[in-house]
Short mmCIF file of C-alpha atoms in Angstrom, two decimals:
data_model
loop_
_atom_site.label_atom_id
_atom_site.label_comp_id
_atom_site.label_asym_id
_atom_site.label_seq_id
_atom_site.Cartn_x
_atom_site.Cartn_y
_atom_site.Cartn_z
CA MET E 88 -6.19 -2.52 20.02
CA ASN E 89 -3.61 -0.21 21.58
CA PRO E 90 -1.54 2.08 19.34
CA PRO E 91 1.77 0.50 18.32
CA LYS E 92 4.89 1.32 20.29
CA HIS E 93 6.95 0.82 17.13
CA ALA E 94 5.65 0.82 13.57
CA ILE E 95 7.75 0.17 10.47
CA ILE E 96 6.30 1.86 7.38
CA THR E 97 7.65 1.27 3.89
CA GLY E 98 7.03 4.09 1.45
CA GLY E 99 6.79 6.21 4.59
CA SER E 100 8.28 9.41 3.19
CA SER E 101 5.20 10.46 1.19
CA GLY E 102 1.59 9.72 0.33
CA ILE E 103 -0.46 7.26 2.35
CA GLY E 104 2.59 5.98 4.23
CA LEU E 105 3.49 9.44 5.50
CA ALA E 106 -0.14 10.18 6.37
CA ILE E 107 -0.28 7.00 8.48
CA ALA E 108 3.00 8.01 10.12
CA HIS E 109 1.57 11.42 11.07
CA ARG E 110 -1.44 9.83 12.73
CA LEU E 111 0.64 7.24 14.58
CA ALA E 112 3.12 9.89 15.76
CA ALA E 113 0.20 11.84 17.23
CA GLN E 114 -0.79 8.66 19.12
CA GLY E 115 2.65 8.28 20.67
CA ALA E 116 4.23 5.66 18.40
CA SER E 117 7.89 5.48 17.52
CA LEU E 118 8.37 5.09 13.79
CA SER E 119 10.79 3.57 11.33
CA LEU E 120 10.36 4.87 7.79
CA ILE E 121 11.81 3.03 4.82
CA ALA E 122 11.92 4.72 1.40
CA ARG E 123 14.35 5.23 -1.46
CA THR E 124 15.14 8.96 -1.27
CA PRO E 125 17.21 10.25 1.69
CA GLU E 126 16.08 13.86 1.18
CA LYS E 127 12.40 12.93 1.37
CA LEU E 128 13.03 10.78 4.41
CA GLU E 129 14.80 13.63 6.18
CA ALA E 130 11.92 16.00 5.43
CA ALA E 131 9.41 13.43 6.71
CA ARG E 132 11.46 12.85 9.87
CA ALA E 133 11.48 16.58 10.64
CA GLN E 134 7.69 16.77 10.21
CA LEU E 135 7.08 13.74 12.42
CA GLU E 136 9.43 14.77 15.19
CA ALA E 137 7.39 17.96 15.48
CA LYS E 138 4.31 15.74 16.05
CA ARG E 139 5.81 13.71 18.90
CA ARG E 140 3.53 13.39 21.90
CA LEU E 141 5.88 11.55 24.26
CA PRO E 142 9.48 12.41 25.18
CA ASP E 143 10.79 8.92 24.37
CA GLN E 144 9.24 8.75 20.89
CA GLN E 145 11.74 8.34 18.07
CA VAL E 146 11.66 8.60 14.30
CA PHE E 147 14.21 6.41 12.54
CA THR E 148 14.72 6.49 8.78
CA VAL E 149 16.43 4.08 6.39
CA ALA E 150 17.03 4.73 2.70
CA ALA E 151 16.49 1.46 0.84
CA ASP E 152 14.91 0.00 -2.28
CA VAL E 153 12.52 -2.68 -1.00
CA ALA E 154 12.59 -4.38 -4.41
CA ASP E 155 16.14 -5.44 -3.56
CA ARG E 156 15.91 -8.34 -1.09
CA ALA E 157 19.19 -7.57 0.64
CA GLN E 158 18.34 -3.88 1.04
CA ALA E 159 14.83 -4.65 2.32
CA ASP E 160 16.11 -7.16 4.86
CA GLN E 161 18.89 -4.88 6.05
CA ALA E 162 16.53 -1.91 6.41
CA VAL E 163 14.06 -3.87 8.54
CA GLN E 164 16.84 -5.35 10.68
CA ARG E 165 18.30 -1.89 11.26
CA ALA E 166 14.90 -0.61 12.34
CA ILE E 167 14.49 -3.53 14.77
CA ALA E 168 18.00 -3.03 16.16
CA HIS E 169 17.27 0.67 16.73
CA LEU E 170 13.72 0.59 18.09
CA GLY E 171 12.98 -3.03 18.91
CA PRO E 172 10.52 -5.52 17.41
CA PRO E 173 7.73 -3.84 15.44
CA ASP E 174 4.15 -3.97 16.63
CA TRP E 175 3.06 -2.95 13.13
CA LEU E 176 4.54 -3.39 9.68
CA VAL E 177 2.76 -1.24 7.08
CA THR E 178 3.82 -1.83 3.48
CA CYS E 179 2.95 1.24 1.43
CA ALA E 180 5.90 1.28 -0.97
CA GLY E 181 4.57 1.01 -4.50
CA ILE E 182 4.81 2.27 -8.05
CA ALA E 183 2.44 2.49 -11.00
CA ARG E 184 3.12 3.09 -14.67
CA PRO E 185 -0.13 3.01 -16.68
CA GLY E 186 -0.15 2.58 -20.43
CA GLU E 187 -1.22 0.40 -23.32
CA PHE E 188 0.01 -3.17 -22.85
CA LEU E 189 2.36 -3.33 -25.84
CA GLU E 190 3.66 0.18 -25.24
CA ILE E 191 4.85 -0.57 -21.70
CA PRO E 192 8.40 -1.94 -21.66
CA VAL E 193 8.70 -5.43 -20.17
CA GLU E 194 11.14 -3.98 -17.66
CA VAL E 195 8.28 -1.89 -16.22
CA PHE E 196 6.21 -5.04 -15.59
CA GLU E 197 9.19 -6.61 -13.85
CA ARG E 198 9.97 -3.53 -11.78
CA THR E 199 6.34 -3.05 -10.75
CA MET E 200 6.05 -6.61 -9.49
CA ALA E 201 9.43 -6.31 -7.79
CA VAL E 202 8.43 -3.20 -5.83
CA ASN E 203 4.74 -3.79 -5.17
CA TYR E 204 4.71 -7.53 -4.49
CA PHE E 205 8.22 -8.72 -3.70
CA GLY E 206 9.01 -5.51 -1.81
CA THR E 207 6.13 -6.34 0.52
CA LEU E 208 7.08 -10.02 0.76
CA TYR E 209 10.73 -9.27 1.58
CA CYS E 210 9.81 -6.86 4.38
CA ILE E 211 7.29 -9.27 5.90
CA ARG E 212 9.86 -12.07 5.90
CA ALA E 213 12.38 -9.75 7.55
CA ALA E 214 10.02 -8.52 10.28
CA LEU E 215 8.08 -11.70 10.99
CA PRO E 216 10.61 -13.56 13.18
CA ALA E 217 10.66 -10.65 15.66
CA MET E 218 6.85 -10.50 15.65
CA GLU E 219 6.62 -14.25 16.21
CA GLN E 220 9.06 -14.04 19.11
CA GLN E 221 6.96 -11.41 20.88
CA ARG E 222 3.72 -13.29 19.98
CA HIS E 223 1.93 -10.27 18.61
CA GLY E 224 1.99 -7.87 15.69
CA GLN E 225 -0.02 -6.45 12.82
CA ILE E 226 0.89 -6.59 9.14
CA VAL E 227 -0.90 -4.07 6.92
CA CYS E 228 -0.49 -4.56 3.17
CA VAL E 229 -1.62 -1.66 1.01
CA SER E 230 -3.09 -2.96 -2.24
CA SER E 231 -5.47 -0.94 -4.45
CA GLY E 232 -8.93 -0.93 -5.93
CA ALA E 233 -7.04 -2.14 -9.01
CA GLY E 234 -6.17 -5.20 -6.93
CA LEU E 235 -9.85 -6.18 -6.96
CA ILE E 236 -10.63 -5.67 -10.66
CA GLY E 237 -8.29 -5.33 -13.61
CA LEU E 238 -8.54 -1.97 -15.32
CA TYR E 239 -7.70 -0.80 -18.83
CA GLY E 240 -4.21 0.70 -18.76
CA TYR E 241 -3.11 -1.08 -15.58
CA THR E 242 -1.74 -4.32 -17.03
CA ALA E 243 1.54 -3.77 -15.15
CA TYR E 244 0.00 -2.46 -11.92
CA SER E 245 -3.16 -4.54 -11.32
CA PRO E 246 -1.44 -7.97 -11.30
CA SER E 247 1.05 -6.79 -8.67
CA LYS E 248 -1.79 -5.62 -6.44
CA PHE E 249 -3.81 -8.80 -7.07
CA ALA E 250 -0.74 -10.72 -5.88
CA LEU E 251 -0.82 -8.85 -2.58
CA ARG E 252 -4.36 -10.01 -2.01
CA GLY E 253 -3.32 -13.64 -2.46
CA LEU E 254 -0.37 -13.18 -0.12
CA ALA E 255 -2.46 -11.52 2.59
CA GLU E 256 -5.28 -14.07 2.37
CA SER E 257 -2.80 -16.94 2.61
CA LEU E 258 -0.86 -15.41 5.50
CA ARG E 259 -3.94 -14.49 7.55
CA GLY E 260 -4.81 -18.02 8.60
CA GLU E 261 -1.19 -19.03 9.09
CA LEU E 262 -0.31 -16.13 11.37
CA LYS E 263 -3.52 -15.79 13.39
CA PRO E 264 -2.64 -18.66 15.80
CA LYS E 265 0.68 -16.91 16.43
CA GLY E 266 -1.03 -13.73 17.61
CA ILE E 267 -0.22 -11.78 14.44
CA GLY E 268 -2.97 -10.04 12.50
CA VAL E 269 -3.01 -9.34 8.78
CA SER E 270 -4.95 -6.60 7.02
CA ILE E 271 -5.11 -5.67 3.36
CA VAL E 272 -6.17 -2.22 2.20
CA TYR E 273 -7.89 -1.40 -1.09
CA PRO E 274 -7.61 2.38 -1.49
CA PRO E 275 -9.33 4.22 -4.31
CA ASP E 276 -7.40 6.86 -6.27
CA THR E 277 -5.61 8.95 -3.66
CA ASP E 278 -4.10 12.41 -4.03
CA THR E 279 -0.44 11.48 -3.67
CA PRO E 280 2.81 12.04 -5.59
CA GLN E 281 2.33 8.56 -7.07
CA LEU E 282 -1.03 9.51 -8.57
CA ALA E 283 0.53 12.62 -10.08
CA GLU E 284 3.21 10.40 -11.63
CA GLU E 285 0.58 7.95 -12.93
CA ASN E 286 -1.32 10.74 -14.63
CA LYS E 287 1.69 11.47 -16.85
CA THR E 288 1.24 8.22 -18.78
CA LYS E 289 -2.40 7.30 -18.08
CA PRO E 290 -4.28 6.54 -21.32
CA LEU E 291 -7.38 8.64 -21.98
CA VAL E 292 -9.62 5.59 -21.54
CA THR E 293 -8.09 4.98 -18.12
CA GLN E 294 -8.58 8.63 -17.21
CA LYS E 295 -12.27 8.40 -18.10
CA ILE E 296 -12.76 5.17 -16.15
CA THR E 297 -10.99 6.35 -13.00
CA ALA E 298 -12.73 9.74 -13.15
CA THR E 299 -16.01 7.99 -12.29
CA ALA E 300 -14.81 7.52 -8.69
CA LYS E 301 -13.91 10.06 -6.01
CA THR E 302 -10.24 10.85 -5.38
CA TRP E 303 -9.42 10.64 -1.68
CA SER E 304 -6.90 12.54 0.40
CA ALA E 305 -3.99 10.55 1.82
CA ASP E 306 -5.04 11.54 5.34
CA GLY E 307 -8.59 10.35 4.70
CA VAL E 308 -7.30 6.95 3.63
CA ALA E 309 -4.94 6.82 6.62
CA GLU E 310 -7.84 7.53 8.98
CA VAL E 311 -9.83 4.61 7.56
CA ILE E 312 -6.80 2.30 7.73
CA LEU E 313 -6.17 3.02 11.39
CA ALA E 314 -9.86 2.57 12.22
CA GLY E 315 -9.87 -0.74 10.33
CA VAL E 316 -6.82 -2.07 12.14
CA GLN E 317 -8.34 -0.93 15.44
CA ARG E 318 -11.36 -3.17 14.86
CA ARG E 319 -9.06 -5.96 13.59
CA ALA E 320 -10.54 -5.96 10.08
CA PHE E 321 -8.91 -8.10 7.43
CA ALA E 322 -10.09 -6.16 4.37
CA ILE E 323 -10.02 -2.38 4.79
CA THR E 324 -11.97 -0.51 2.13
CA PRO E 325 -11.99 3.30 2.17
CA GLY E 326 -15.29 4.52 0.75
CA PHE E 327 -18.60 2.93 -0.22
CA GLU E 328 -17.43 1.97 -3.71
CA MET E 329 -14.42 0.00 -2.46
CA GLY E 330 -16.56 -1.71 0.17
CA VAL E 331 -19.07 -2.90 -2.42
CA LEU E 332 -16.31 -3.87 -4.85
CA ASN E 333 -14.55 -5.94 -2.20
CA ARG E 334 -17.71 -7.86 -1.34
CA LEU E 335 -19.24 -8.21 -4.78
CA HIS E 336 -16.49 -7.76 -7.37
CA SER E 337 -17.12 -11.14 -9.04
CA VAL E 338 -20.86 -10.45 -9.25
CA LEU E 339 -20.38 -6.90 -10.48
CA LEU E 340 -17.60 -7.61 -12.97
CA PRO E 341 -19.80 -8.31 -16.04
CA MET E 342 -21.71 -5.07 -15.49
CA LEU E 343 -18.52 -3.11 -14.84
CA ASN E 344 -16.91 -4.53 -17.97
CA GLN E 345 -19.91 -3.40 -20.03
CA SER E 346 -19.59 0.09 -18.59
CA PHE E 347 -15.84 0.19 -19.19
CA ASP E 348 -16.28 -1.08 -22.76
CA LYS E 349 -18.73 1.73 -23.49
CA ILE E 350 -16.21 4.29 -22.22
CA THR E 351 -13.47 2.68 -24.32
CA ALA E 352 -15.61 2.73 -27.48
CA LYS E 353 -16.63 6.35 -26.92
CA VAL E 354 -13.04 7.51 -26.45
CA ARG E 355 -11.81 5.61 -29.50
CA ASN E 356 -14.60 7.00 -31.66
CA LEU E 357 -13.45 10.50 -30.73
CA GLN E 358 -9.80 9.83 -31.60
#
Protein backbone atom coordinates (compact mmCIF):
# COMPACT_ATOMS: atom_id res chain seq x y z
CA MET A 1 0.00 0.00 0.00
CA ASN A 2 1.32 3.44 -0.94
CA PRO A 3 1.66 6.13 1.75
CA PRO A 4 -1.44 8.33 1.98
CA LYS A 5 -1.48 11.63 0.15
CA HIS A 6 -3.79 13.03 2.84
CA ALA A 7 -4.34 11.60 6.31
CA ILE A 8 -6.77 12.97 8.88
CA ILE A 9 -5.68 12.17 12.44
CA THR A 10 -7.86 12.86 15.46
CA GLY A 11 -5.97 13.34 18.70
CA GLY A 12 -3.09 14.28 16.42
CA SER A 13 -1.47 16.90 18.64
CA SER A 14 0.13 14.44 21.08
CA GLY A 15 0.79 10.82 21.93
CA ILE A 16 0.24 8.05 19.39
CA GLY A 17 -1.57 10.38 16.99
CA LEU A 18 1.35 12.79 16.80
CA ALA A 19 3.83 9.91 16.47
CA ILE A 20 1.87 8.57 13.49
CA ALA A 21 1.80 12.07 12.01
CA HIS A 22 5.61 12.34 12.29
CA ARG A 23 6.09 9.08 10.44
CA LEU A 24 3.58 9.95 7.72
CA ALA A 25 5.10 13.42 7.26
CA ALA A 26 8.48 11.75 6.69
CA GLN A 27 6.82 9.63 3.97
CA GLY A 28 5.49 12.67 2.13
CA ALA A 29 1.88 12.78 3.35
CA SER A 30 -0.14 15.93 3.86
CA LEU A 31 -1.84 15.90 7.23
CA SER A 32 -4.95 17.23 8.92
CA LEU A 33 -4.77 17.15 12.70
CA ILE A 34 -7.89 17.43 14.84
CA ALA A 35 -7.58 18.00 18.59
CA ARG A 36 -9.09 20.19 21.29
CA THR A 37 -6.23 22.53 22.22
CA PRO A 38 -5.11 25.17 19.67
CA GLU A 39 -1.73 25.68 21.37
CA LYS A 40 -0.86 21.99 21.17
CA LEU A 41 -2.00 21.85 17.56
CA GLU A 42 0.20 24.81 16.65
CA ALA A 43 3.21 23.19 18.32
CA ALA A 44 2.53 19.92 16.48
CA ARG A 45 2.14 21.75 13.16
CA ALA A 46 5.52 23.44 13.60
CA GLN A 47 7.19 20.09 14.34
CA LEU A 48 5.60 18.40 11.35
CA GLU A 49 6.32 21.16 8.88
CA ALA A 50 9.98 20.73 9.74
CA LYS A 51 9.62 17.05 8.74
CA ARG A 52 8.15 17.73 5.29
CA ARG A 53 9.81 15.77 2.51
CA LEU A 54 7.97 17.26 -0.47
CA PRO A 55 7.42 20.94 -1.33
CA ASP A 56 3.65 20.54 -1.76
CA GLN A 57 3.09 18.81 1.60
CA GLN A 58 0.78 20.66 3.96
CA VAL A 59 -0.15 20.42 7.62
CA PHE A 60 -3.66 21.63 8.41
CA THR A 61 -4.99 21.83 11.96
CA VAL A 62 -8.51 22.15 13.35
CA ALA A 63 -9.39 22.69 17.00
CA ALA A 64 -12.49 20.65 17.77
CA ASP A 65 -14.02 18.36 20.38
CA VAL A 66 -14.84 15.15 18.50
CA ALA A 67 -17.37 14.21 21.19
CA ASP A 68 -19.55 17.01 19.79
CA ARG A 69 -21.12 15.73 16.57
CA ALA A 70 -21.35 19.14 14.93
CA GLN A 71 -17.74 20.01 15.77
CA ALA A 72 -16.47 16.62 14.57
CA ASP A 73 -18.35 16.87 11.29
CA GLN A 74 -17.25 20.45 10.67
CA ALA A 75 -13.61 19.64 11.44
CA VAL A 76 -13.53 16.74 8.98
CA GLN A 77 -15.32 18.75 6.30
CA ARG A 78 -12.84 21.61 6.72
CA ALA A 79 -9.95 19.19 6.35
CA ILE A 80 -11.47 17.74 3.16
CA ALA A 81 -12.14 21.22 1.75
CA HIS A 82 -8.52 22.20 2.42
CA LEU A 83 -6.62 19.08 1.36
CA GLY A 84 -9.10 16.91 -0.49
CA PRO A 85 -10.61 13.51 0.33
CA PRO A 86 -8.59 11.58 2.92
CA ASP A 87 -6.77 8.41 2.01
CA TRP A 88 -6.53 7.60 5.72
CA LEU A 89 -8.63 8.48 8.74
CA VAL A 90 -6.86 7.62 12.00
CA THR A 91 -8.95 8.04 15.15
CA CYS A 92 -6.61 8.44 18.12
CA ALA A 93 -8.61 10.92 20.19
CA GLY A 94 -9.37 9.35 23.54
CA ILE A 95 -9.52 9.84 27.29
CA ALA A 96 -9.23 7.59 30.32
CA ARG A 97 -10.16 8.18 33.94
CA PRO A 98 -9.45 5.08 36.04
CA GLY A 99 -10.98 4.59 39.46
CA GLU A 100 -13.26 2.46 41.59
CA PHE A 101 -16.66 2.05 39.93
CA LEU A 102 -18.76 3.87 42.54
CA GLU A 103 -16.17 6.61 42.98
CA ILE A 104 -16.21 7.61 39.31
CA PRO A 105 -18.90 10.22 38.59
CA VAL A 106 -21.51 9.08 36.07
CA GLU A 107 -20.55 12.09 33.96
CA VAL A 108 -17.10 10.54 33.46
CA PHE A 109 -18.66 7.36 32.03
CA GLU A 110 -20.74 9.48 29.67
CA ARG A 111 -17.83 11.67 28.62
CA THR A 112 -15.52 8.70 28.06
CA MET A 113 -18.01 7.00 25.77
CA ALA A 114 -18.69 10.29 24.01
CA VAL A 115 -15.02 10.89 23.20
CA ASN A 116 -13.71 7.37 22.66
CA TYR A 117 -16.64 5.77 20.85
CA PHE A 118 -18.92 8.47 19.47
CA GLY A 119 -15.96 10.71 18.63
CA THR A 120 -14.69 7.94 16.37
CA LEU A 121 -18.12 7.22 14.92
CA TYR A 122 -18.82 10.88 14.11
CA CYS A 123 -15.51 11.31 12.29
CA ILE A 124 -15.97 8.12 10.28
CA ARG A 125 -19.45 9.21 9.21
CA ALA A 126 -18.08 12.60 8.20
CA ALA A 127 -15.15 11.22 6.16
CA LEU A 128 -16.78 8.15 4.63
CA PRO A 129 -18.76 9.79 1.79
CA ALA A 130 -15.55 11.28 0.36
CA MET A 131 -13.77 7.92 0.69
CA GLU A 132 -16.66 6.13 -1.00
CA GLN A 133 -16.63 8.63 -3.85
CA GLN A 134 -12.95 8.02 -4.55
CA ARG A 135 -13.41 4.22 -4.06
CA HIS A 136 -10.51 3.83 -1.69
CA GLY A 137 -9.42 4.70 1.83
CA GLN A 138 -8.25 3.29 5.14
CA ILE A 139 -9.92 3.78 8.51
CA VAL A 140 -7.71 3.09 11.53
CA CYS A 141 -9.48 2.96 14.90
CA VAL A 142 -7.21 3.05 17.94
CA SER A 143 -8.69 0.92 20.71
CA SER A 144 -6.64 -0.51 23.61
CA GLY A 145 -5.59 -3.73 25.27
CA ALA A 146 -8.40 -2.78 27.67
CA GLY A 147 -10.71 -3.17 24.68
CA LEU A 148 -9.96 -6.90 24.66
CA ILE A 149 -10.34 -7.66 28.37
CA GLY A 150 -11.99 -5.63 31.10
CA LEU A 151 -9.58 -4.53 33.80
CA TYR A 152 -10.05 -3.54 37.43
CA GLY A 153 -10.28 0.25 37.58
CA TYR A 154 -11.27 0.71 33.94
CA THR A 155 -15.06 0.43 34.18
CA ALA A 156 -15.42 3.75 32.34
CA TYR A 157 -12.64 3.17 29.81
CA SER A 158 -12.84 -0.51 28.82
CA PRO A 159 -16.47 -0.46 27.59
CA SER A 160 -15.73 2.49 25.30
CA LYS A 161 -12.81 0.61 23.76
CA PHE A 162 -14.82 -2.63 23.51
CA ALA A 163 -17.40 -0.61 21.56
CA LEU A 164 -14.76 0.38 19.02
CA ARG A 165 -14.02 -3.26 18.37
CA GLY A 166 -17.67 -3.94 17.58
CA LEU A 167 -17.83 -0.91 15.30
CA ALA A 168 -14.68 -1.86 13.40
CA GLU A 169 -15.68 -5.51 13.02
CA SER A 170 -19.10 -4.52 11.71
CA LEU A 171 -17.74 -1.90 9.31
CA ARG A 172 -15.00 -4.10 7.89
CA GLY A 173 -17.27 -6.34 5.84
CA GLU A 174 -19.54 -3.49 4.80
CA LEU A 175 -16.75 -1.27 3.49
CA LYS A 176 -14.44 -3.85 1.92
CA PRO A 177 -16.49 -4.13 -1.33
CA LYS A 178 -16.26 -0.34 -1.61
CA GLY A 179 -12.46 -0.41 -1.61
CA ILE A 180 -12.16 0.92 1.94
CA GLY A 181 -10.10 -0.93 4.52
CA VAL A 182 -10.66 -0.94 8.27
CA SER A 183 -8.05 -1.64 10.94
CA ILE A 184 -8.35 -1.65 14.71
CA VAL A 185 -5.33 -1.19 16.97
CA TYR A 186 -4.93 -2.63 20.46
CA PRO A 187 -1.97 -0.77 22.00
CA PRO A 188 -0.56 -1.73 25.37
CA ASP A 189 0.21 1.00 27.92
CA THR A 190 2.02 3.71 25.97
CA ASP A 191 4.18 6.54 27.30
CA THR A 192 1.91 9.45 26.41
CA PRO A 193 0.37 12.47 28.17
CA GLN A 194 -2.82 10.42 28.51
CA LEU A 195 -1.03 7.70 30.47
CA ALA A 196 0.45 10.33 32.77
CA GLU A 197 -3.08 11.66 33.34
CA GLU A 198 -4.41 8.14 34.00
CA ASN A 199 -1.77 7.51 36.61
CA LYS A 200 -3.14 10.36 38.72
CA THR A 201 -6.30 8.40 39.57
CA LYS A 202 -5.28 4.79 38.87
CA PRO A 203 -6.12 2.53 41.84
CA LEU A 204 -3.21 0.61 43.35
CA VAL A 205 -4.67 -2.69 42.13
CA THR A 206 -4.78 -1.32 38.60
CA GLN A 207 -1.20 -0.12 38.92
CA LYS A 208 -0.07 -3.59 39.95
CA ILE A 209 -1.98 -5.29 37.14
CA THR A 210 -0.76 -2.95 34.39
CA ALA A 211 2.81 -3.06 35.72
CA THR A 212 3.03 -6.70 34.60
CA ALA A 213 3.24 -5.55 30.95
CA LYS A 214 5.83 -3.44 29.15
CA THR A 215 5.10 0.25 28.54
CA TRP A 216 5.73 1.17 24.91
CA SER A 217 6.88 4.41 23.35
CA ALA A 218 4.38 6.27 21.17
CA ASP A 219 6.78 6.03 18.23
CA GLY A 220 7.12 2.27 18.72
CA VAL A 221 3.35 1.88 18.57
CA ALA A 222 3.15 4.17 15.53
CA GLU A 223 5.75 2.05 13.72
CA VAL A 224 3.70 -1.12 14.30
CA ILE A 225 0.49 0.62 13.20
CA LEU A 226 1.97 1.77 9.90
CA ALA A 227 3.45 -1.67 9.24
CA GLY A 228 0.07 -3.26 10.00
CA VAL A 229 -1.81 -0.96 7.65
CA GLN A 230 0.84 -1.58 4.99
CA ARG A 231 0.07 -5.31 5.06
CA ARG A 232 -3.68 -4.55 5.21
CA ALA A 233 -4.13 -6.15 8.64
CA PHE A 234 -7.48 -5.81 10.36
CA ALA A 235 -6.28 -6.26 13.96
CA ILE A 236 -2.98 -4.52 14.74
CA THR A 237 -1.40 -5.67 17.98
CA PRO A 238 1.84 -4.03 19.14
CA GLY A 239 3.86 -6.57 21.11
CA PHE A 240 3.66 -10.30 21.77
CA GLU A 241 1.24 -9.93 24.69
CA MET A 242 -1.34 -7.99 22.67
CA GLY A 243 -1.03 -10.46 19.79
CA VAL A 244 -1.75 -13.42 22.06
CA LEU A 245 -4.53 -11.55 23.85
CA ASN A 246 -6.21 -10.66 20.56
CA ARG A 247 -6.20 -14.27 19.38
CA LEU A 248 -6.91 -16.05 22.63
CA HIS A 249 -8.53 -13.58 25.02
CA SER A 250 -11.64 -15.74 25.60
CA VAL A 251 -9.50 -18.81 26.28
CA LEU A 252 -7.09 -16.94 28.52
CA LEU A 253 -9.68 -14.94 30.45
CA PRO A 254 -10.27 -17.45 33.31
CA MET A 255 -6.53 -17.72 33.93
CA LEU A 256 -6.06 -13.95 33.70
CA ASN A 257 -8.94 -13.36 36.11
CA GLN A 258 -7.33 -15.71 38.62
CA SER A 259 -4.06 -13.80 38.34
CA PHE A 260 -5.79 -10.44 38.67
CA ASP A 261 -7.80 -11.66 41.67
CA LYS A 262 -4.59 -12.69 43.43
CA ILE A 263 -3.13 -9.23 42.85
CA THR A 264 -6.33 -7.62 44.14
CA ALA A 265 -6.35 -9.76 47.29
CA LYS A 266 -2.67 -9.07 47.98
CA VAL A 267 -3.10 -5.30 47.63
CA ARG A 268 -6.20 -5.25 49.84
CA ASN A 269 -4.49 -7.32 52.52
CA LEU A 270 -1.74 -4.69 52.65
CA GLN A 271 -4.16 -1.77 53.01
